PDB file of C-alpha atoms in Angstrom:
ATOM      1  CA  UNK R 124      85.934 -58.939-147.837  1.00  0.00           C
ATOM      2  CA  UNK R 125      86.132 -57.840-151.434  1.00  0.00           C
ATOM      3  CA  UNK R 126      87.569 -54.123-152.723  1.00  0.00           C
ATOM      4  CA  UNK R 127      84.090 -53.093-153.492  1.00  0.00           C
ATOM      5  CA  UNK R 128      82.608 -53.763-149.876  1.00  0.00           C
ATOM      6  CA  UNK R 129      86.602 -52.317-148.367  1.00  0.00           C
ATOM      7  CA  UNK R 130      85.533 -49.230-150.771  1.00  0.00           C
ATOM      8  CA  UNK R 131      82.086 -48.528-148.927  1.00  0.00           C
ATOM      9  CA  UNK R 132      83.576 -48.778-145.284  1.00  0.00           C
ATOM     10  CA  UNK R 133      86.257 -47.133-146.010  1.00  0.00           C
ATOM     11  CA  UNK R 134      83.826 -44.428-147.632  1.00  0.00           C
ATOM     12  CA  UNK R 135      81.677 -44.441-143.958  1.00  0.00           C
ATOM     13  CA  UNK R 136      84.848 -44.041-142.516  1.00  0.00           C
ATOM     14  CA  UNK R 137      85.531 -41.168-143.678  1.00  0.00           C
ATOM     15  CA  UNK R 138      82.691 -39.176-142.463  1.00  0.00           C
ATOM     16  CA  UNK R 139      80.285 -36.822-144.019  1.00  0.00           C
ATOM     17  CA  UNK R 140      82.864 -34.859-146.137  1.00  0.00           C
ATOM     18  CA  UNK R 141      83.275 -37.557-148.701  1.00  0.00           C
ATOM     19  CA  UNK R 142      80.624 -36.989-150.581  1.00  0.00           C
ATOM     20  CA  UNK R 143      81.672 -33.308-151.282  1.00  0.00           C
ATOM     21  CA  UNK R 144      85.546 -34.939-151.692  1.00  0.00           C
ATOM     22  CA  UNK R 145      83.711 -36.795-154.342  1.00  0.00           C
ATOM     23  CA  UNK R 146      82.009 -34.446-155.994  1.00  0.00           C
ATOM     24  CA  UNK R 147      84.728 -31.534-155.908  1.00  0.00           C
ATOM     25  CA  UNK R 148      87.004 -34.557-157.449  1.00  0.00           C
ATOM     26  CA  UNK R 149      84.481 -34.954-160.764  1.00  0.00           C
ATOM     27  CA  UNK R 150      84.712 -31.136-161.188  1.00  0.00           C
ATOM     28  CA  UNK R 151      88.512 -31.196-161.402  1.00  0.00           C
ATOM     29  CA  UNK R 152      88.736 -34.023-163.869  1.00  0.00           C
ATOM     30  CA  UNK R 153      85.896 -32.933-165.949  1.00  0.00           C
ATOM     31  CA  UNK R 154      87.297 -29.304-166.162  1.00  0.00           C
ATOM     32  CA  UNK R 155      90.808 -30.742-167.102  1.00  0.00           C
ATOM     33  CA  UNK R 156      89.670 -33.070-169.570  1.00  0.00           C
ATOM     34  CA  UNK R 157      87.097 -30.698-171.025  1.00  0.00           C
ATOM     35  CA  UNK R 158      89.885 -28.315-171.671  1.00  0.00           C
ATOM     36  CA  UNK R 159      91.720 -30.529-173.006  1.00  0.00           C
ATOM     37  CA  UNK R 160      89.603 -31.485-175.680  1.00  0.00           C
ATOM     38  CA  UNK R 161      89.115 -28.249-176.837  1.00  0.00           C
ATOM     39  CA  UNK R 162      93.195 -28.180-177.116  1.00  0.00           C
ATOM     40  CA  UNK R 163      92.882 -31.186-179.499  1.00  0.00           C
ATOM     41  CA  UNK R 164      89.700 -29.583-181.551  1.00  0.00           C
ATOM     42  CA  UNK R 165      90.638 -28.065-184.785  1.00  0.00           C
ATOM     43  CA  UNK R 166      94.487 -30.046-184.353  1.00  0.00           C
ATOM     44  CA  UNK R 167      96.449 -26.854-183.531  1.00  0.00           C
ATOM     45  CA  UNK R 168      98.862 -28.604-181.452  1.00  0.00           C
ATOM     46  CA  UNK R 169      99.200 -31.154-183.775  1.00  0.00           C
ATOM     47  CA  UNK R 170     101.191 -29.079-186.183  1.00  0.00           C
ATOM     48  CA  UNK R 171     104.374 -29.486-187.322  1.00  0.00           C
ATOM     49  CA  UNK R 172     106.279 -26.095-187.025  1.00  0.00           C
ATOM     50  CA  UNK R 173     108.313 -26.521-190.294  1.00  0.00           C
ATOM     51  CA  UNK R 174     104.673 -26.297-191.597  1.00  0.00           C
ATOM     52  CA  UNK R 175     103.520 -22.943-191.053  1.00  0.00           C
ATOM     53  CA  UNK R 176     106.189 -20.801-193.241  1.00  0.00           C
ATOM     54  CA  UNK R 177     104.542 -22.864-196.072  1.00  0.00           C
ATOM     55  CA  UNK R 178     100.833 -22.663-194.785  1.00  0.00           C
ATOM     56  CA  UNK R 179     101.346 -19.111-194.254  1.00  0.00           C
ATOM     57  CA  UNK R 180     101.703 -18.948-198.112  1.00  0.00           C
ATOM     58  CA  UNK R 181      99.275 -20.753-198.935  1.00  0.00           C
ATOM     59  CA  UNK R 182      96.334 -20.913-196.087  1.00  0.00           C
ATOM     60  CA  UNK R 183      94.145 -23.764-198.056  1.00  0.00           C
ATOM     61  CA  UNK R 184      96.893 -26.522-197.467  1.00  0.00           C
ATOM     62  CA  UNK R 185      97.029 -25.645-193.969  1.00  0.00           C
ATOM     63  CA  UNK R 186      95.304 -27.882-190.788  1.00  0.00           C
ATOM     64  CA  UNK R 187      91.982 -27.383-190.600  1.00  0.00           C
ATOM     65  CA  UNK R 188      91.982 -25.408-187.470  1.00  0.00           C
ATOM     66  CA  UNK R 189      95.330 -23.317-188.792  1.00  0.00           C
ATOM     67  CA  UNK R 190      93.465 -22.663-192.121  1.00  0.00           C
ATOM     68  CA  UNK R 191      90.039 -20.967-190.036  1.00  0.00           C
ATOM     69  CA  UNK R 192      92.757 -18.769-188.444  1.00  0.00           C
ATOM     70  CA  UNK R 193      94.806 -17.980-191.464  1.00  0.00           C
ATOM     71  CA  UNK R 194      92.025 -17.499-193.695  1.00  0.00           C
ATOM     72  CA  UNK R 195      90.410 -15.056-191.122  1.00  0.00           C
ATOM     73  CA  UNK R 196      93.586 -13.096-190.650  1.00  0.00           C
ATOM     74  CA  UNK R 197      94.158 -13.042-194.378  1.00  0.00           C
ATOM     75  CA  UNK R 198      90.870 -11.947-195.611  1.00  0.00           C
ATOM     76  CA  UNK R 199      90.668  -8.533-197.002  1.00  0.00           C
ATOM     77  CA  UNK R 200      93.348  -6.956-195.281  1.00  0.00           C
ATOM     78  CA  UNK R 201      94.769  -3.836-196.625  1.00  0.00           C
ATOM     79  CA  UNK R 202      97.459  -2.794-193.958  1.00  0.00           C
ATOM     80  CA  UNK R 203      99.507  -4.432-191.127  1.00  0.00           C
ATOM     81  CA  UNK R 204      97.701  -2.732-188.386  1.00  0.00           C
ATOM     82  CA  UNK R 205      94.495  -5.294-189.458  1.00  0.00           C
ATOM     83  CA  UNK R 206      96.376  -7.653-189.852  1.00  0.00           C
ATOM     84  CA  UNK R 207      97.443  -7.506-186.266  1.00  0.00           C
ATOM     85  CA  UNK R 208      94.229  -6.538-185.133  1.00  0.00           C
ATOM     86  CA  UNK R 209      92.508  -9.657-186.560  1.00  0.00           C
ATOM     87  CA  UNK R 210      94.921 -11.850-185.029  1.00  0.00           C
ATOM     88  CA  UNK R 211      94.511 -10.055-181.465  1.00  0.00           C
ATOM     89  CA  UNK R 212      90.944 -11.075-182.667  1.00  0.00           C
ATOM     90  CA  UNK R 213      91.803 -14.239-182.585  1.00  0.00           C
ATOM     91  CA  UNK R 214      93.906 -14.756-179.259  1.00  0.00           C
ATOM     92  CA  UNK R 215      91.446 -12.534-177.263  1.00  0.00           C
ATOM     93  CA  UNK R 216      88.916 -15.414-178.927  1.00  0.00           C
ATOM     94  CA  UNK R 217      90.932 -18.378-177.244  1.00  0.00           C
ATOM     95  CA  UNK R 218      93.567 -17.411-174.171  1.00  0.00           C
ATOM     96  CA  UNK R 219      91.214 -15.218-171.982  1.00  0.00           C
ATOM     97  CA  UNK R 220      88.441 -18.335-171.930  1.00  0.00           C
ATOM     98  CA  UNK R 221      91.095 -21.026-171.505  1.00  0.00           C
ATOM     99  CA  UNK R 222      93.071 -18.536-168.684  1.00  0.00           C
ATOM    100  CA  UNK R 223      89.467 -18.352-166.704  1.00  0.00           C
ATOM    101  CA  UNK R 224      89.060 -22.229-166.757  1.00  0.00           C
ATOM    102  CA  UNK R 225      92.300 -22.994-166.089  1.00  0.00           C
ATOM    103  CA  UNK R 226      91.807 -19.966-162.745  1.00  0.00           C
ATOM    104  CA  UNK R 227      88.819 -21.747-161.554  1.00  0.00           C
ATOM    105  CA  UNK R 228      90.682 -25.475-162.031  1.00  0.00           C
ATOM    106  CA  UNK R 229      93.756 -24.068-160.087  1.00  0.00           C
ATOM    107  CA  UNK R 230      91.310 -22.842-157.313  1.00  0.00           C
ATOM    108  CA  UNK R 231      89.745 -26.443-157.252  1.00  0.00           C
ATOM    109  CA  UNK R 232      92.456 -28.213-157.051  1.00  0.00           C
ATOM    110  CA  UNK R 233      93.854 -25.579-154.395  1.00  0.00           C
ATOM    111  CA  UNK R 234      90.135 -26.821-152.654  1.00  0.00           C
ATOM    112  CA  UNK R 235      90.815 -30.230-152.296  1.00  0.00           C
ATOM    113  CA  UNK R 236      93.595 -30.675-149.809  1.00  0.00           C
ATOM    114  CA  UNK R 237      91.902 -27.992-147.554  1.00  0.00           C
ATOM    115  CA  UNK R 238      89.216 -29.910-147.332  1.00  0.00           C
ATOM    116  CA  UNK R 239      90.902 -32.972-146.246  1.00  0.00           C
ATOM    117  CA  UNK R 240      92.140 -30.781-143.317  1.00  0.00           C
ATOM    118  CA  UNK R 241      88.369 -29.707-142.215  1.00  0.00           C
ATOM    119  CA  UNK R 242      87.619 -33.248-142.285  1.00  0.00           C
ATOM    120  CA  UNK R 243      90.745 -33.851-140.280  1.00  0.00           C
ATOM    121  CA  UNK R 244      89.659 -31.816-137.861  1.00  0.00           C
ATOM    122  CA  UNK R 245      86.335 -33.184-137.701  1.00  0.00           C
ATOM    123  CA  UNK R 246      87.810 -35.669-137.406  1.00  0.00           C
ATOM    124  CA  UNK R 247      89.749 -34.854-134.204  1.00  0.00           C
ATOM    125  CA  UNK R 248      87.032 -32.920-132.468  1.00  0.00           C
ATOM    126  CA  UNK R 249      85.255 -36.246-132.430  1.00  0.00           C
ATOM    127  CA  UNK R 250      88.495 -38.040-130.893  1.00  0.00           C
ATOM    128  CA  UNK R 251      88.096 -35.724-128.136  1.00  0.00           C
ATOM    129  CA  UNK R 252      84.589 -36.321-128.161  1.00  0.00           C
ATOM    130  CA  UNK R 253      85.376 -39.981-127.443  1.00  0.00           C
ATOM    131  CA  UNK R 254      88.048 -39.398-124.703  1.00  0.00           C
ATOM    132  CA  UNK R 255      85.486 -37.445-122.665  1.00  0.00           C
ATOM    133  CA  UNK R 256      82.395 -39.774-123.502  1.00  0.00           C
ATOM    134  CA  UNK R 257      81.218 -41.887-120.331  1.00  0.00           C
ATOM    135  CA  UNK R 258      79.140 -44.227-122.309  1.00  0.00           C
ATOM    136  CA  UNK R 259      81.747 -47.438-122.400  1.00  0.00           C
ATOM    137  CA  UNK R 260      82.468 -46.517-125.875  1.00  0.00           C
ATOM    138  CA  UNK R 261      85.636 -44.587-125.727  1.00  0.00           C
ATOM    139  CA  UNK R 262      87.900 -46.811-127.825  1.00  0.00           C
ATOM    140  CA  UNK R 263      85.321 -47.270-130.297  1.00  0.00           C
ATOM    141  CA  UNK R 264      84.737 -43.554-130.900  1.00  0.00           C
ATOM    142  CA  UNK R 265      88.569 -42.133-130.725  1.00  0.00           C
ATOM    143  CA  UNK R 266      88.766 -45.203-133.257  1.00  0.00           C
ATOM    144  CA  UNK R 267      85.868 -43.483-135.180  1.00  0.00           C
ATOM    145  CA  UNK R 268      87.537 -40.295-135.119  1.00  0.00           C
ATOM    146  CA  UNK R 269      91.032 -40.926-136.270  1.00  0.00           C
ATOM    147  CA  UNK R 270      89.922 -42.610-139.038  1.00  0.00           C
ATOM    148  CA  UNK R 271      87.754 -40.330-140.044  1.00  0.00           C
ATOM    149  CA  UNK R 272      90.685 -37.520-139.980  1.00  0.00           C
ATOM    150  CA  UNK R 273      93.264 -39.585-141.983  1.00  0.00           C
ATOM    151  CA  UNK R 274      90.624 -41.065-144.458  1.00  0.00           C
ATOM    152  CA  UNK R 275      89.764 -37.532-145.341  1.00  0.00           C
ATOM    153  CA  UNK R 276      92.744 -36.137-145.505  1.00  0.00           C
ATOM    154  CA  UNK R 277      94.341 -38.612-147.719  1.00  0.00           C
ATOM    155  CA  UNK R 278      91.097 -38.579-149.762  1.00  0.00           C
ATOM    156  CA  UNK R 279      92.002 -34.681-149.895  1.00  0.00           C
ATOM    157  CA  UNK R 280      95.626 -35.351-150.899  1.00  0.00           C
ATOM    158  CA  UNK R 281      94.508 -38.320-153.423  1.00  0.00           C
ATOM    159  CA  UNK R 282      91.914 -35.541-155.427  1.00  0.00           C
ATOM    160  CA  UNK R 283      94.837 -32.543-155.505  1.00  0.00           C
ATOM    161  CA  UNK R 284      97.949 -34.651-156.710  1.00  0.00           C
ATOM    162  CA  UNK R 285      96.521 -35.748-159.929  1.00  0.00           C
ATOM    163  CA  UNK R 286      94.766 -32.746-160.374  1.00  0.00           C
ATOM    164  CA  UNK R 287      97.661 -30.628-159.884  1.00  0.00           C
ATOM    165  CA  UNK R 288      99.784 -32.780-162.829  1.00  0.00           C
ATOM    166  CA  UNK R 289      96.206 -31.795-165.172  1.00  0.00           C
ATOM    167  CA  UNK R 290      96.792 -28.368-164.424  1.00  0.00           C
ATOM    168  CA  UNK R 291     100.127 -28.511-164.998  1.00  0.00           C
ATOM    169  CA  UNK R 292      99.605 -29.731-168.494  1.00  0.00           C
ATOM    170  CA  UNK R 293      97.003 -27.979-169.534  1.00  0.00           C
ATOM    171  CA  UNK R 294      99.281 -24.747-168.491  1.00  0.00           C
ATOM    172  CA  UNK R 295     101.689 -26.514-170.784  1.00  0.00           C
ATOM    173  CA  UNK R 296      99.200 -26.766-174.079  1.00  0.00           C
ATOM    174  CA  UNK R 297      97.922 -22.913-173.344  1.00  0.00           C
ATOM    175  CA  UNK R 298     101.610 -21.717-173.583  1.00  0.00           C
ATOM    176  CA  UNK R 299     101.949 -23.932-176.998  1.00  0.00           C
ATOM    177  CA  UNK R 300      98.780 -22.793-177.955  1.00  0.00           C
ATOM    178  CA  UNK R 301      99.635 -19.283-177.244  1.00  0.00           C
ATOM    179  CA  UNK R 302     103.156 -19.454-178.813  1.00  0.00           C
ATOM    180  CA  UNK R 303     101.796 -20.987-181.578  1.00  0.00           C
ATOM    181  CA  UNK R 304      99.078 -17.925-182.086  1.00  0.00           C
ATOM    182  CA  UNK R 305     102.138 -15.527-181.614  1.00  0.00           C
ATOM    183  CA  UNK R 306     104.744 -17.836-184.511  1.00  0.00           C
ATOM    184  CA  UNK R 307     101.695 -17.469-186.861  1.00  0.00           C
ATOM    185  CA  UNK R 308     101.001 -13.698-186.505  1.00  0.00           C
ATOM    186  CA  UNK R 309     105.151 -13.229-187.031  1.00  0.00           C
ATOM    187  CA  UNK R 310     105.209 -15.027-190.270  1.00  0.00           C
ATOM    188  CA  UNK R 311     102.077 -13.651-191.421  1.00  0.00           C
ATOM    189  CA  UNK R 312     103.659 -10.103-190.757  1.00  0.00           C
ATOM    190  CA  UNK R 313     106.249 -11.161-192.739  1.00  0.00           C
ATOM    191  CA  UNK R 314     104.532 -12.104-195.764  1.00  0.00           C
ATOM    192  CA  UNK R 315     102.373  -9.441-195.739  1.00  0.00           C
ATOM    193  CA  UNK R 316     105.725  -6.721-196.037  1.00  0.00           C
ATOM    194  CA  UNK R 317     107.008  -9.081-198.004  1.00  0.00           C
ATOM    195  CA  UNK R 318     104.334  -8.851-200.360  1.00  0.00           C
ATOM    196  CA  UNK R 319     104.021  -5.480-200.224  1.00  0.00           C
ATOM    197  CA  UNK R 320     107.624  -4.506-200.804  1.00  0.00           C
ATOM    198  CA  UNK R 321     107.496  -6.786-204.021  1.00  0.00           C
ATOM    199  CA  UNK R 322     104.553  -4.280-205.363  1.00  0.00           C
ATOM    200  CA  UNK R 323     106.163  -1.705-204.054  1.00  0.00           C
ATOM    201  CA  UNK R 324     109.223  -2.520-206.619  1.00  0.00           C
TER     202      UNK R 324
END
């Protein structure tokens, strides 16, 4: 028997919650990975921190996606309270969308092992079944059965693990993403009195 046909009985084995196992498992890696290209888009975690003093300076040598930001923040400003108000622009722009993703992946994930346990139960309400049957197929149902409840709950367990190390680093890139927001806003802040102290002289 080849893995491909050991795949599909193991699949039947497991009972009728595979196929939402299945599906709840391509939600959780296509949220993860979608967030995580729109971490890479624009490079912003691809900067290199000794970087931004200078491409606070001077916004057109920055990173593509720093420059959108810096030139944004920069334009037109006549006081530090816009200043700060365009960069709150700017996180309330990012965070609060990535925070409500990365909510809905942490409940998915949460989803998967309890799932495995409803199909372990299934699967032991149709052990019992089996024990109580009088048809002459007793072993062959309580067989049935306990499969069923440890394929599905290590199908559970299989979905949640990885997912949980996705969600753990996509947590990871939000904080960097959010420090990063926060370092750029401090050195613009900077600049900006800096700037205006030197006219003021």
């Amino acid at each position: 028997m080849n893995l491909f046909e050991q795949s599909i009985e193991t699949w039947q084995a497991g009972g009728a919650l595979m196929l939402p196992l299945a599906v709840l498992a391509f939600i959780i890696y296509w949220t993860a990975l979608d967030l995580y290209y729109q971490f890479n888009h624009g490079r912003l975690l691809k900067t290199n921190p000794a970087d931004l003093p200078k491409w606070v300076e001077q916004p057109g040598h920055a990173d593509h996606g720093i420059r959108e930001i810096l030139e944004f923040c920069h334009a037109d400003v006549g006081t530090l309270d816009e200043l700060q108000d365009r960069f709150q622009e700017v996180q309330t722009a990012h965070i609060p969308r990535i925070d409500r993703r990365i909510h809905f992946l942490a409940i998915l994930v949460s989803a998967a092992p309890l799932m495995g346990l409803l199909g372990t139960v299934m699967g032991m309400l149709a052990t019992f079944d089996g024990l109580t049957s009088s048809i002459g197929r007793t072993i062959e149902l309580v067989a049935s059965g306990i499969s069923e409840a440890l394929i599905t709950t290590q199908t559970g367990l299989m979905v949640a693990i990885p997912g949980l190390v996705m969600l753990y680093l996509v947590q990871k890139r939000r904080n960097h993403l959010h420090m990063l927001l926060v370092r750029l806003e401090s050195l613009s802040m900077q600049s900006f009195e800096q700037r205006v102290g030197a006219l003021a002289a």
